[in-house]
């Protein structure tokens, strides 16, 4: 091994320089810099395990040899030198192998390259200068020893960067304090003796000083890594730190012995360097259970405080040494800089903690109302539920707030929200948490609430607080709210589910205008079973689980066949045949009506073509939902379906309801007009139950009115219903519209409609919805019965 130049060394002509020893120490430090913990190899290949075992066996054998003198001499032999070279070279290869798998490839690649460069320097020294009495210094071997530091620094910094995540400026200063403290200690103990013991030109002095300088910088990097990771340091980092500590100890003892002229080549000190490289190789292949993605740096960890105290003690020790014995000028400057940076770090850390505390409060506070926000509510709710504490959640939503906000302006709306917040807060008990979670929604958390009655009392207190109007911009603004109540563990056991239940209850209160509602599972349209049904409906649309049944319609006057209405059914593999009322509302709510309607139209027109090929013309009626008439692509798609199946648009009738026009009348009327231009007819379904006016009816391009079944059902028992039916038929005829009555359940219904002059009838008395393969036979049977009836009538008349 190459030694520091020192004339006091006992070896004849051995130019003992600081290179190789420090270089190995540098390698160790480099290992240590691998501290961190992102992705690591999930398992160690068996070949790597075997290589590591062999590596440590060789290292232990060498350490035993030089420590207890098993070879009978403390002087290194050629075999010792080659064994050390093999250990260092194998450590380099293992690090490079590690760079090919798992994460942090660039970091471990740089460390492997650094060890490889050091291996080249060590091999060159042992091959060329091992037995030379006066080897040159510095030599090409020193290029290898010193050349390994740059890639080592790179590897260390890459590891710290990948594992420590983001950290504040005070932590950077903490690392600088550590570097300056270590440098001052090193300068106090080593630099002057090292310079004094070095004889020769500037190149020799610079080389001798380079090794400890680079070692101190590497130690500072690793110490900074500990500061950044604190408790998050895993086994990989600890092994790297151990390797660095062993190498650093070996370097320090080596430099001290060289300075004093007591170093003996082949002593136990030489075992520290190959041992450190072996530990680095083990660190590269060690998986830390706590390894995880980089996280935000926490400056409150005990590890950082402990390290800060250690740095302060080092600075204090140097100052005491300066006061008692004196220290070199370089050490004096370094320790003064360390003190200045340490005080700057304390001041900056104090500011950062103040800002962190302020930011923490702001992150949990609503900016407008100063109430706790969604995050604060989540934390409080999660804490109560984790403690298995019963809680109640009241979700409050202001009624018509958007209208008020749009009318009065956003500034007035913000002022109103602040006033509402103040009143609500005063109406609640001290232990309750009132939070604004966005817009005009507030949530009250009542810890310890077990009785629903007490929770409803709290809700009533909130309503009472809003009873008096709010003076805003010279106006008295009345404000009302809808409140949904949910309890844990009665209704839910998790925070998301508890909020969902309260939300369901709140919307129930809003829709029923009851102001306050408790959660009811039977009124929940988002239960697990319904969510499963929605998922299955999406699959059913693409897996031929839907079928169409057709309900015949008859001419009231002649009894002849007048067409069919297509009604969708779901042949559910688990629940059997489901009617439209059990899944069409789900399709409307989940945005599946476009896909469902196009499927129905496609199948209905295809069936209509089949009947025509059988010689039977069957006029077809298909229902459209409100969502369909907001779909501006629908006219083109209907046109394409008619052309694909070769059917006549005059034989297709689309049924719409009065509700269809309420969401966006202009858009709906535009879609209806474009479809009508194709020749497709429209009928107004459920007439009499909506809010359309005669003016709207006049604008609609409909050809028929369909009287709602609720009027037909009581027509024979209620004079009012009979008058409504009669008047509707007369109205339709006056507008030159065909009138259809649905829900014909009895012969009396049909007879009464005949007297009123109704055009078409449909209902269970005539026929239930039937499969398509029965329609033609039903038509023939009905025609035969109608013909027979007419003949009987003629005979009776004759």
Short mmCIF file of C-alpha atoms in Angstrom, two decimals, residues 23-515:
data_model
loop_
_atom_site.label_atom_id
_atom_site.label_comp_id
_atom_site.label_asym_id
_atom_site.label_seq_id
_atom_site.Cartn_x
_atom_site.Cartn_y
_atom_site.Cartn_z
CA UNK A 23 -8.41 6.62 -0.64
CA UNK A 24 -9.88 3.51 0.88
CA UNK A 25 -11.39 5.62 3.56
CA UNK A 26 -12.86 7.72 0.80
CA UNK A 27 -14.35 4.62 -0.71
CA UNK A 28 -15.92 3.84 2.58
CA UNK A 29 -17.32 7.29 2.82
CA UNK A 30 -18.70 6.93 -0.58
CA UNK A 31 -20.48 3.85 0.60
CA UNK A 32 -21.92 5.72 3.41
CA UNK A 33 -23.25 8.34 1.15
CA UNK A 34 -25.54 5.73 -0.24
CA UNK A 35 -27.65 6.55 2.69
CA UNK A 36 -31.24 6.82 1.79
CA UNK A 37 -34.22 4.75 0.87
CA UNK A 38 -36.22 4.73 -2.30
CA UNK A 39 -36.60 1.62 -4.37
CA UNK A 40 -34.26 -1.16 -3.41
CA UNK A 41 -33.86 -4.72 -4.74
CA UNK A 42 -36.73 -6.81 -3.44
CA UNK A 43 -34.52 -9.89 -3.19
CA UNK A 44 -30.80 -10.62 -3.33
CA UNK A 45 -29.74 -13.04 -6.08
CA UNK A 46 -28.15 -16.23 -4.73
CA UNK A 47 -24.95 -15.49 -6.66
CA UNK A 48 -24.67 -12.10 -4.93
CA UNK A 49 -25.25 -13.70 -1.54
CA UNK A 50 -22.47 -16.20 -2.22
CA UNK A 51 -20.14 -13.42 -3.41
CA UNK A 52 -20.80 -11.37 -0.28
CA UNK A 53 -20.13 -14.37 1.98
CA UNK A 54 -16.84 -15.06 0.19
CA UNK A 55 -15.94 -11.38 0.34
CA UNK A 56 -16.42 -11.22 4.11
CA UNK A 57 -14.55 -14.49 4.65
CA UNK A 58 -11.55 -13.07 2.80
CA UNK A 59 -11.84 -9.76 4.66
CA UNK A 60 -12.01 -11.51 8.04
CA UNK A 61 -9.00 -13.67 7.14
CA UNK A 62 -6.95 -10.65 6.15
CA UNK A 63 -8.01 -8.69 9.25
CA UNK A 64 -7.09 -11.63 11.49
CA UNK A 65 -3.74 -11.99 9.75
CA UNK A 66 -2.65 -8.38 10.18
CA UNK A 67 -4.24 -7.91 13.61
CA UNK A 68 -2.96 -10.94 15.54
CA UNK A 69 -0.04 -11.72 13.25
CA UNK A 70 -1.14 -15.15 12.06
CA UNK A 71 1.47 -15.01 9.37
CA UNK A 72 4.23 -14.49 11.85
CA UNK A 73 5.02 -10.99 10.61
CA UNK A 74 3.33 -7.63 10.58
CA UNK A 75 4.77 -6.85 7.16
CA UNK A 76 2.57 -7.34 4.16
CA UNK A 77 3.42 -10.05 1.68
CA UNK A 78 2.60 -10.06 -2.00
CA UNK A 79 -0.34 -12.39 -1.22
CA UNK A 80 -1.67 -9.87 1.31
CA UNK A 81 -1.51 -7.13 -1.28
CA UNK A 82 -3.31 -9.16 -3.92
CA UNK A 83 -5.96 -10.19 -1.38
CA UNK A 84 -6.64 -6.54 -0.55
CA UNK A 85 -6.83 -5.73 -4.25
CA UNK A 86 -9.28 -8.60 -4.75
CA UNK A 87 -11.52 -7.40 -1.91
CA UNK A 88 -11.63 -3.83 -3.25
CA UNK A 89 -12.16 -4.99 -6.84
CA UNK A 90 -14.93 -7.38 -5.83
CA UNK A 91 -16.63 -4.59 -3.84
CA UNK A 92 -16.53 -2.37 -6.94
CA UNK A 93 -18.07 -5.10 -9.11
CA UNK A 94 -20.84 -5.75 -6.59
CA UNK A 95 -21.74 -2.04 -6.54
CA UNK A 96 -21.76 -1.92 -10.34
CA UNK A 97 -23.98 -5.01 -10.39
CA UNK A 98 -26.31 -3.32 -7.95
CA UNK A 99 -26.49 -0.37 -10.38
CA UNK A 100 -28.04 -2.69 -12.97
CA UNK A 101 -31.03 -3.66 -10.81
CA UNK A 102 -33.56 -1.82 -8.66
CA UNK A 103 -33.56 1.92 -8.15
CA UNK A 104 -30.81 4.51 -7.64
CA UNK A 105 -28.83 3.08 -10.54
CA UNK A 106 -26.84 6.23 -11.20
CA UNK A 107 -25.90 6.60 -7.55
CA UNK A 108 -24.64 3.05 -7.14
CA UNK A 109 -23.02 3.18 -10.56
CA UNK A 110 -21.03 6.25 -9.49
CA UNK A 111 -20.02 4.52 -6.25
CA UNK A 112 -18.99 1.40 -8.14
CA UNK A 113 -16.91 3.50 -10.56
CA UNK A 114 -15.26 5.27 -7.63
CA UNK A 115 -14.25 1.96 -6.07
CA UNK A 116 -13.06 0.78 -9.46
CA UNK A 117 -10.82 3.84 -9.87
CA UNK A 118 -9.45 3.26 -6.39
CA UNK A 119 -8.86 -0.40 -7.29
CA UNK A 120 -6.82 0.67 -10.33
CA UNK A 121 -4.66 2.92 -8.19
CA UNK A 122 -4.14 0.20 -5.59
CA UNK A 123 -3.34 -2.42 -8.22
CA UNK A 124 -0.87 -0.08 -9.94
CA UNK A 125 0.89 0.57 -6.63
CA UNK A 126 1.17 -3.11 -5.71
CA UNK A 127 2.31 -4.07 -9.21
CA UNK A 128 4.90 -1.36 -9.73
CA UNK A 129 6.02 0.12 -6.42
CA UNK A 130 5.37 -2.54 -3.77
CA UNK A 131 9.02 -3.62 -3.64
CA UNK A 132 10.63 -0.34 -4.72
CA UNK A 133 12.84 1.20 -2.04
CA UNK A 134 12.09 4.82 -2.95
CA UNK A 135 8.93 5.00 -5.03
CA UNK A 136 8.08 8.36 -6.63
CA UNK A 137 5.55 10.55 -4.89
CA UNK A 138 3.08 11.61 -6.08
CA UNK A 139 2.67 8.85 -8.65
CA UNK A 140 0.03 7.50 -11.02
CA UNK A 141 -1.22 5.45 -8.11
CA UNK A 142 -2.20 8.69 -6.38
CA UNK A 143 -4.22 9.62 -9.46
CA UNK A 144 -6.32 6.52 -8.83
CA UNK A 145 -6.54 7.15 -5.06
CA UNK A 146 -7.62 10.77 -5.51
CA UNK A 147 -9.64 10.13 -8.69
CA UNK A 148 -12.16 8.03 -6.85
CA UNK A 149 -13.41 10.97 -4.76
CA UNK A 150 -15.36 12.89 -7.50
CA UNK A 151 -17.58 9.95 -8.55
CA UNK A 152 -17.94 9.08 -4.87
CA UNK A 153 -19.24 12.56 -4.10
CA UNK A 154 -21.64 12.28 -7.02
CA UNK A 155 -22.94 8.92 -5.80
CA UNK A 156 -23.40 10.20 -2.26
CA UNK A 157 -25.28 13.31 -3.37
CA UNK A 158 -27.50 11.31 -5.72
CA UNK A 159 -28.42 8.97 -2.89
CA UNK A 160 -29.18 11.81 -0.52
CA UNK A 161 -31.22 13.57 -3.17
CA UNK A 162 -33.26 10.48 -4.02
CA UNK A 163 -33.91 9.48 -0.42
CA UNK A 164 -34.14 12.66 1.61
CA UNK A 165 -36.64 14.52 -0.56
CA UNK A 166 -37.08 18.25 -0.08
CA UNK A 167 -35.62 19.99 2.95
CA UNK A 168 -35.44 23.58 4.24
CA UNK A 169 -32.53 26.00 4.04
CA UNK A 170 -31.77 25.56 7.75
CA UNK A 171 -30.92 21.93 7.09
CA UNK A 172 -28.45 22.97 4.42
CA UNK A 173 -26.84 25.23 7.00
CA UNK A 174 -26.82 22.35 9.49
CA UNK A 175 -24.83 20.31 7.00
CA UNK A 176 -22.44 23.22 6.50
CA UNK A 177 -22.02 23.53 10.27
CA UNK A 178 -21.09 19.85 10.41
CA UNK A 179 -18.62 20.20 7.55
CA UNK A 180 -16.94 23.22 9.15
CA UNK A 181 -16.88 21.54 12.57
CA UNK A 182 -15.28 18.38 11.17
CA UNK A 183 -12.86 20.44 9.13
CA UNK A 184 -11.82 22.48 12.17
CA UNK A 185 -11.22 19.31 14.19
CA UNK A 186 -9.18 17.80 11.38
CA UNK A 187 -7.18 21.00 10.92
CA UNK A 188 -6.51 21.18 14.63
CA UNK A 189 -5.25 17.61 14.92
CA UNK A 190 -3.80 16.66 11.54
CA UNK A 191 -3.00 19.54 9.21
CA UNK A 192 -0.02 21.11 10.99
CA UNK A 193 1.64 17.80 11.93
CA UNK A 194 1.02 16.52 8.41
CA UNK A 195 2.56 19.57 6.76
CA UNK A 196 5.50 19.48 9.18
CA UNK A 197 6.15 15.81 8.48
CA UNK A 198 6.08 16.25 4.68
CA UNK A 199 9.36 17.03 2.97
CA UNK A 200 9.49 17.97 -0.64
CA UNK A 201 7.93 20.30 -3.12
CA UNK A 202 4.47 21.77 -3.41
CA UNK A 203 3.17 18.69 -5.25
CA UNK A 204 3.94 16.44 -2.28
CA UNK A 205 2.46 18.85 0.24
CA UNK A 206 -0.66 19.38 -1.89
CA UNK A 207 -1.12 15.64 -2.33
CA UNK A 208 -0.69 14.95 1.39
CA UNK A 209 -3.24 17.66 2.24
CA UNK A 210 -5.69 16.53 -0.46
CA UNK A 211 -6.39 13.18 1.19
CA UNK A 212 -7.57 14.44 4.59
CA UNK A 213 -9.38 17.37 2.96
CA UNK A 214 -11.37 15.07 0.70
CA UNK A 215 -12.05 12.74 3.64
CA UNK A 216 -13.40 15.59 5.76
CA UNK A 217 -15.69 16.72 2.93
CA UNK A 218 -16.97 13.20 2.51
CA UNK A 219 -17.59 12.89 6.25
CA UNK A 220 -19.52 16.16 6.09
CA UNK A 221 -21.68 14.83 3.24
CA UNK A 222 -22.52 11.70 5.15
CA UNK A 223 -23.24 13.65 8.32
CA UNK A 224 -25.52 15.87 6.27
CA UNK A 225 -27.30 12.76 5.05
CA UNK A 226 -28.01 11.78 8.64
CA UNK A 227 -29.36 15.27 9.29
CA UNK A 228 -31.67 15.08 6.29
CA UNK A 229 -33.07 11.61 6.97
CA UNK A 230 -33.06 11.41 10.75
CA UNK A 231 -35.22 8.51 11.90
CA UNK A 232 -35.93 7.54 8.32
CA UNK A 233 -32.42 6.19 7.78
CA UNK A 234 -32.64 2.48 6.99
CA UNK A 235 -30.22 -0.42 7.26
CA UNK A 236 -28.57 0.52 3.98
CA UNK A 237 -27.63 3.93 5.29
CA UNK A 238 -26.48 2.57 8.65
CA UNK A 239 -24.19 0.07 6.94
CA UNK A 240 -22.75 2.81 4.78
CA UNK A 241 -22.18 4.91 7.88
CA UNK A 242 -20.45 1.96 9.55
CA UNK A 243 -18.19 1.45 6.54
CA UNK A 244 -17.34 5.13 6.54
CA UNK A 245 -16.72 5.14 10.28
CA UNK A 246 -14.27 2.23 9.99
CA UNK A 247 -12.47 3.83 7.05
CA UNK A 248 -12.46 7.23 8.76
CA UNK A 249 -11.05 5.74 11.94
CA UNK A 250 -8.39 3.96 9.91
CA UNK A 251 -7.53 7.19 8.08
CA UNK A 252 -7.30 9.18 11.30
CA UNK A 253 -5.08 6.64 13.04
CA UNK A 254 -2.97 6.26 9.92
CA UNK A 255 -2.46 10.00 9.54
CA UNK A 256 -1.66 10.38 13.22
CA UNK A 257 0.88 7.55 13.13
CA UNK A 258 2.46 8.93 9.96
CA UNK A 259 2.74 12.37 11.54
CA UNK A 260 4.40 10.83 14.62
CA UNK A 261 6.55 8.46 12.57
CA UNK A 262 5.13 5.34 14.20
CA UNK A 263 3.24 3.83 11.27
CA UNK A 264 4.15 0.22 10.39
CA UNK A 265 3.02 -1.19 7.05
CA UNK A 266 0.99 -4.37 7.41
CA UNK A 267 -0.34 -3.45 10.86
CA UNK A 268 -3.98 -3.77 11.91
CA UNK A 269 -4.74 -0.29 10.54
CA UNK A 270 -4.45 -1.61 6.99
CA UNK A 271 -7.39 -3.96 7.65
CA UNK A 272 -9.79 -1.04 8.08
CA UNK A 273 -9.78 -0.12 4.39
CA UNK A 274 -10.73 -3.44 2.73
CA UNK A 275 -13.19 -3.99 5.59
CA UNK A 276 -14.89 -0.68 4.79
CA UNK A 277 -15.22 -1.52 1.08
CA UNK A 278 -16.72 -4.90 1.91
CA UNK A 279 -19.31 -3.24 4.14
CA UNK A 280 -20.09 -0.79 1.33
CA UNK A 281 -20.77 -3.72 -0.98
CA UNK A 282 -23.06 -5.25 1.65
CA UNK A 283 -24.89 -1.92 2.03
CA UNK A 284 -25.49 -1.83 -1.72
CA UNK A 285 -27.38 -5.13 -1.52
CA UNK A 286 -29.19 -4.54 1.76
CA UNK A 287 -32.88 -3.77 1.65
CA UNK A 288 -34.25 -1.34 4.22
CA UNK A 289 -37.78 -2.30 5.38
CA UNK A 290 -38.52 1.38 5.91
CA UNK A 291 -37.47 2.35 2.40
CA UNK A 292 -40.04 4.55 0.78
CA UNK A 293 -40.44 7.42 -1.58
CA UNK A 294 -38.87 10.74 -0.58
CA UNK A 295 -40.95 12.64 1.92
CA UNK A 296 -41.01 16.16 3.19
CA UNK A 297 -38.21 16.83 5.62
CA UNK A 298 -39.17 17.03 9.28
CA UNK A 299 -36.92 19.31 11.31
CA UNK A 300 -38.28 18.10 14.63
CA UNK A 301 -36.66 14.66 14.68
CA UNK A 302 -34.49 13.60 17.60
CA UNK A 303 -31.76 12.53 15.17
CA UNK A 304 -31.29 16.07 13.92
CA UNK A 305 -31.15 17.48 17.47
CA UNK A 306 -28.63 14.84 18.48
CA UNK A 307 -26.45 15.57 15.48
CA UNK A 308 -26.72 19.33 16.07
CA UNK A 309 -25.56 18.77 19.65
CA UNK A 310 -22.66 16.66 18.42
CA UNK A 311 -21.56 19.40 16.02
CA UNK A 312 -21.82 21.98 18.80
CA UNK A 313 -19.65 19.82 21.07
CA UNK A 314 -17.00 19.54 18.33
CA UNK A 315 -16.99 23.32 17.92
CA UNK A 316 -16.77 23.77 21.68
CA UNK A 317 -13.90 21.29 21.87
CA UNK A 318 -11.93 23.18 19.22
CA UNK A 319 -12.57 26.49 20.99
CA UNK A 320 -11.38 25.02 24.29
CA UNK A 321 -8.29 23.63 22.58
CA UNK A 322 -7.66 27.07 21.05
CA UNK A 323 -7.94 28.72 24.46
CA UNK A 324 -5.64 26.23 26.21
CA UNK A 325 -3.04 25.16 23.66
CA UNK A 326 -3.69 27.16 20.50
CA UNK A 327 -4.67 25.82 17.11
CA UNK A 328 -3.44 26.42 13.56
CA UNK A 329 -4.69 29.50 11.72
CA UNK A 330 -6.66 27.36 9.28
CA UNK A 331 -8.48 25.63 12.14
CA UNK A 332 -9.12 28.99 13.79
CA UNK A 333 -10.81 30.38 10.67
CA UNK A 334 -12.86 27.19 10.21
CA UNK A 335 -14.17 27.13 13.77
CA UNK A 336 -15.13 30.83 13.66
CA UNK A 337 -17.04 30.20 10.41
CA UNK A 338 -18.73 27.20 12.05
CA UNK A 339 -19.90 29.38 14.96
CA UNK A 340 -21.25 32.08 12.62
CA UNK A 341 -23.08 29.55 10.45
CA UNK A 342 -24.43 27.77 13.53
CA UNK A 343 -26.01 30.97 14.86
CA UNK A 344 -27.38 31.76 11.41
CA UNK A 345 -28.85 28.29 11.31
CA UNK A 346 -30.54 28.76 14.70
CA UNK A 347 -32.09 32.06 13.59
CA UNK A 348 -33.25 30.63 10.26
CA UNK A 349 -34.63 27.47 11.90
CA UNK A 350 -36.64 29.63 14.31
CA UNK A 351 -38.14 31.55 11.41
CA UNK A 352 -38.91 28.35 9.55
CA UNK A 353 -40.68 26.86 12.58
CA UNK A 354 -42.74 30.02 12.95
CA UNK A 355 -43.66 29.94 9.27
CA UNK A 356 -44.39 26.21 9.52
CA UNK A 357 -46.71 26.76 12.48
CA UNK A 358 -48.46 29.58 10.61
CA UNK A 359 -48.71 27.51 7.45
CA UNK A 360 -50.08 24.56 9.41
CA UNK A 361 -52.83 26.76 10.86
CA UNK A 362 -53.59 28.29 7.46
CA UNK A 363 -53.70 24.85 5.83
CA UNK A 364 -56.42 23.85 8.29
CA UNK A 365 -58.40 27.11 8.20
CA UNK A 366 -60.91 28.38 5.67
CA UNK A 367 -59.53 31.61 4.23
CA UNK A 368 -62.87 33.39 3.97
CA UNK A 369 -64.64 32.53 7.23
CA UNK A 370 -61.65 31.59 9.45
CA UNK A 371 -63.49 28.37 10.30
CA UNK A 372 -61.74 24.98 10.20
CA UNK A 373 -61.61 23.71 6.63
CA UNK A 374 -62.05 20.31 5.00
CA UNK A 375 -58.60 19.06 6.07
CA UNK A 376 -59.20 20.01 9.69
CA UNK A 377 -62.59 18.29 9.62
CA UNK A 378 -61.08 15.15 8.13
CA UNK A 379 -58.36 15.00 10.80
CA UNK A 380 -60.83 15.52 13.66
CA UNK A 381 -63.29 12.96 12.27
CA UNK A 382 -60.58 10.37 11.61
CA UNK A 383 -59.22 10.87 15.11
CA UNK A 384 -62.61 10.33 16.71
CA UNK A 385 -63.36 7.25 14.62
CA UNK A 386 -59.93 5.73 15.27
CA UNK A 387 -60.58 6.18 18.99
CA UNK A 388 -63.89 4.32 18.45
CA UNK A 389 -65.75 7.37 19.72
CA UNK A 390 -69.38 7.81 18.58
CA UNK A 391 -69.84 10.94 16.51
CA UNK A 392 -72.56 12.74 14.60
CA UNK A 393 -72.05 14.63 11.39
CA UNK A 394 -74.41 17.40 10.27
CA UNK A 395 -74.00 18.54 6.67
CA UNK A 396 -75.61 21.95 6.11
CA UNK A 397 -76.22 23.43 2.67
CA UNK A 398 -77.69 26.91 2.19
CA UNK A 399 -80.82 26.96 0.04
CA UNK A 400 -80.82 29.17 -3.08
CA UNK A 401 -77.37 30.55 -2.27
CA UNK A 402 -76.28 30.47 -5.91
CA UNK A 403 -79.26 32.62 -6.84
CA UNK A 404 -78.43 35.08 -4.07
CA UNK A 405 -74.76 35.11 -5.04
CA UNK A 406 -75.53 35.75 -8.70
CA UNK A 407 -78.06 38.48 -7.85
CA UNK A 408 -76.12 40.38 -5.19
CA UNK A 409 -72.59 39.71 -6.44
CA UNK A 410 -69.73 37.64 -5.09
CA UNK A 411 -68.62 40.23 -2.54
CA UNK A 412 -72.07 40.25 -0.97
CA UNK A 413 -72.11 36.46 -1.15
CA UNK A 414 -68.81 36.27 0.73
CA UNK A 415 -70.09 38.69 3.35
CA UNK A 416 -73.21 36.58 3.77
CA UNK A 417 -71.13 33.41 4.26
CA UNK A 418 -69.10 35.14 6.98
CA UNK A 419 -72.24 36.26 8.78
CA UNK A 420 -73.77 32.81 8.50
CA UNK A 421 -70.58 31.25 9.88
CA UNK A 422 -70.62 33.54 12.91
CA UNK A 423 -74.24 32.71 13.75
CA UNK A 424 -73.78 28.98 13.31
CA UNK A 425 -70.71 28.98 15.55
CA UNK A 426 -72.62 30.72 18.35
CA UNK A 427 -75.47 28.19 18.13
CA UNK A 428 -73.25 25.15 18.76
CA UNK A 429 -71.90 23.68 22.01
CA UNK A 430 -68.24 24.27 22.86
CA UNK A 431 -67.13 20.73 22.02
CA UNK A 432 -68.61 20.84 18.50
CA UNK A 433 -66.46 21.49 15.43
CA UNK A 434 -67.93 23.73 12.73
CA UNK A 435 -66.12 23.57 9.38
CA UNK A 436 -66.72 25.09 5.96
CA UNK A 437 -65.86 22.50 3.34
CA UNK A 438 -66.52 24.61 0.26
CA UNK A 439 -69.03 26.93 -1.36
CA UNK A 440 -72.12 27.17 0.82
CA UNK A 441 -71.60 23.83 2.57
CA UNK A 442 -70.84 23.59 6.29
CA UNK A 443 -70.26 20.52 8.43
CA UNK A 444 -70.73 20.15 12.16
CA UNK A 445 -68.88 17.36 13.99
CA UNK A 446 -70.43 16.39 17.33
CA UNK A 447 -68.09 14.03 19.22
CA UNK A 448 -69.75 11.66 21.67
CA UNK A 449 -73.20 11.96 20.06
CA UNK A 450 -75.10 8.70 20.43
CA UNK A 451 -78.75 9.77 20.38
CA UNK A 452 -80.35 10.86 17.13
CA UNK A 453 -82.79 13.07 19.01
CA UNK A 454 -79.98 15.15 20.51
CA UNK A 455 -78.42 15.52 17.07
CA UNK A 456 -81.72 16.69 15.62
CA UNK A 457 -81.92 19.24 18.43
CA UNK A 458 -78.51 20.56 17.37
CA UNK A 459 -79.77 20.78 13.79
CA UNK A 460 -82.82 22.72 14.96
CA UNK A 461 -80.52 25.13 16.83
CA UNK A 462 -78.71 25.79 13.54
CA UNK A 463 -82.01 26.50 11.81
CA UNK A 464 -83.03 28.84 14.64
CA UNK A 465 -79.75 30.74 14.23
CA UNK A 466 -80.65 31.48 10.62
CA UNK A 467 -84.23 32.58 11.28
CA UNK A 468 -83.51 36.31 11.38
CA UNK A 469 -82.71 37.88 7.98
CA UNK A 470 -79.15 39.03 7.29
CA UNK A 471 -78.54 42.74 6.56
CA UNK A 472 -76.41 42.75 3.39
CA UNK A 473 -75.92 45.83 1.17
CA UNK A 474 -78.91 47.59 2.70
CA UNK A 475 -81.18 44.58 2.18
CA UNK A 476 -82.57 42.04 4.64
CA UNK A 477 -81.70 38.66 3.13
CA UNK A 478 -83.62 35.62 4.43
CA UNK A 479 -81.50 32.48 4.54
CA UNK A 480 -82.63 28.90 4.98
CA UNK A 481 -80.66 25.68 4.97
CA UNK A 482 -81.08 21.96 4.46
CA UNK A 483 -79.31 19.68 6.93
CA UNK A 484 -78.44 16.00 6.62
CA UNK A 485 -77.59 14.00 9.73
CA UNK A 486 -75.48 10.83 9.93
CA UNK A 487 -74.14 8.99 12.98
CA UNK A 488 -71.17 6.72 13.50
CA UNK A 489 -71.14 3.84 14.04
CA UNK A 490 -74.92 3.61 13.47
CA UNK A 491 -74.86 4.67 9.81
CA UNK A 492 -71.18 4.35 8.87
CA UNK A 493 -67.80 3.45 10.35
CA UNK A 494 -65.46 5.42 8.11
CA UNK A 495 -65.14 9.13 7.47
CA UNK A 496 -65.82 9.01 3.69
CA UNK A 497 -68.89 6.84 4.21
CA UNK A 498 -70.14 9.02 7.07
CA UNK A 499 -69.86 12.14 4.90
CA UNK A 500 -71.62 10.34 2.07
CA UNK A 501 -74.50 9.35 4.32
CA UNK A 502 -74.86 12.92 5.58
CA UNK A 503 -74.81 14.15 1.98
CA UNK A 504 -77.56 11.71 0.99
CA UNK A 505 -79.66 12.83 3.95
CA UNK A 506 -79.08 16.51 3.13
CA UNK A 507 -80.25 16.12 -0.47
CA UNK A 508 -83.27 14.21 0.78
CA UNK A 509 -84.11 17.13 3.06
CA UNK A 510 -83.65 19.55 0.17
CA UNK A 511 -85.80 17.57 -2.25
CA UNK A 512 -88.57 17.00 0.31
CA UNK A 513 -88.24 20.55 1.71
CA UNK A 514 -88.23 19.17 5.25
CA UNK A 515 -85.15 21.22 6.32
#
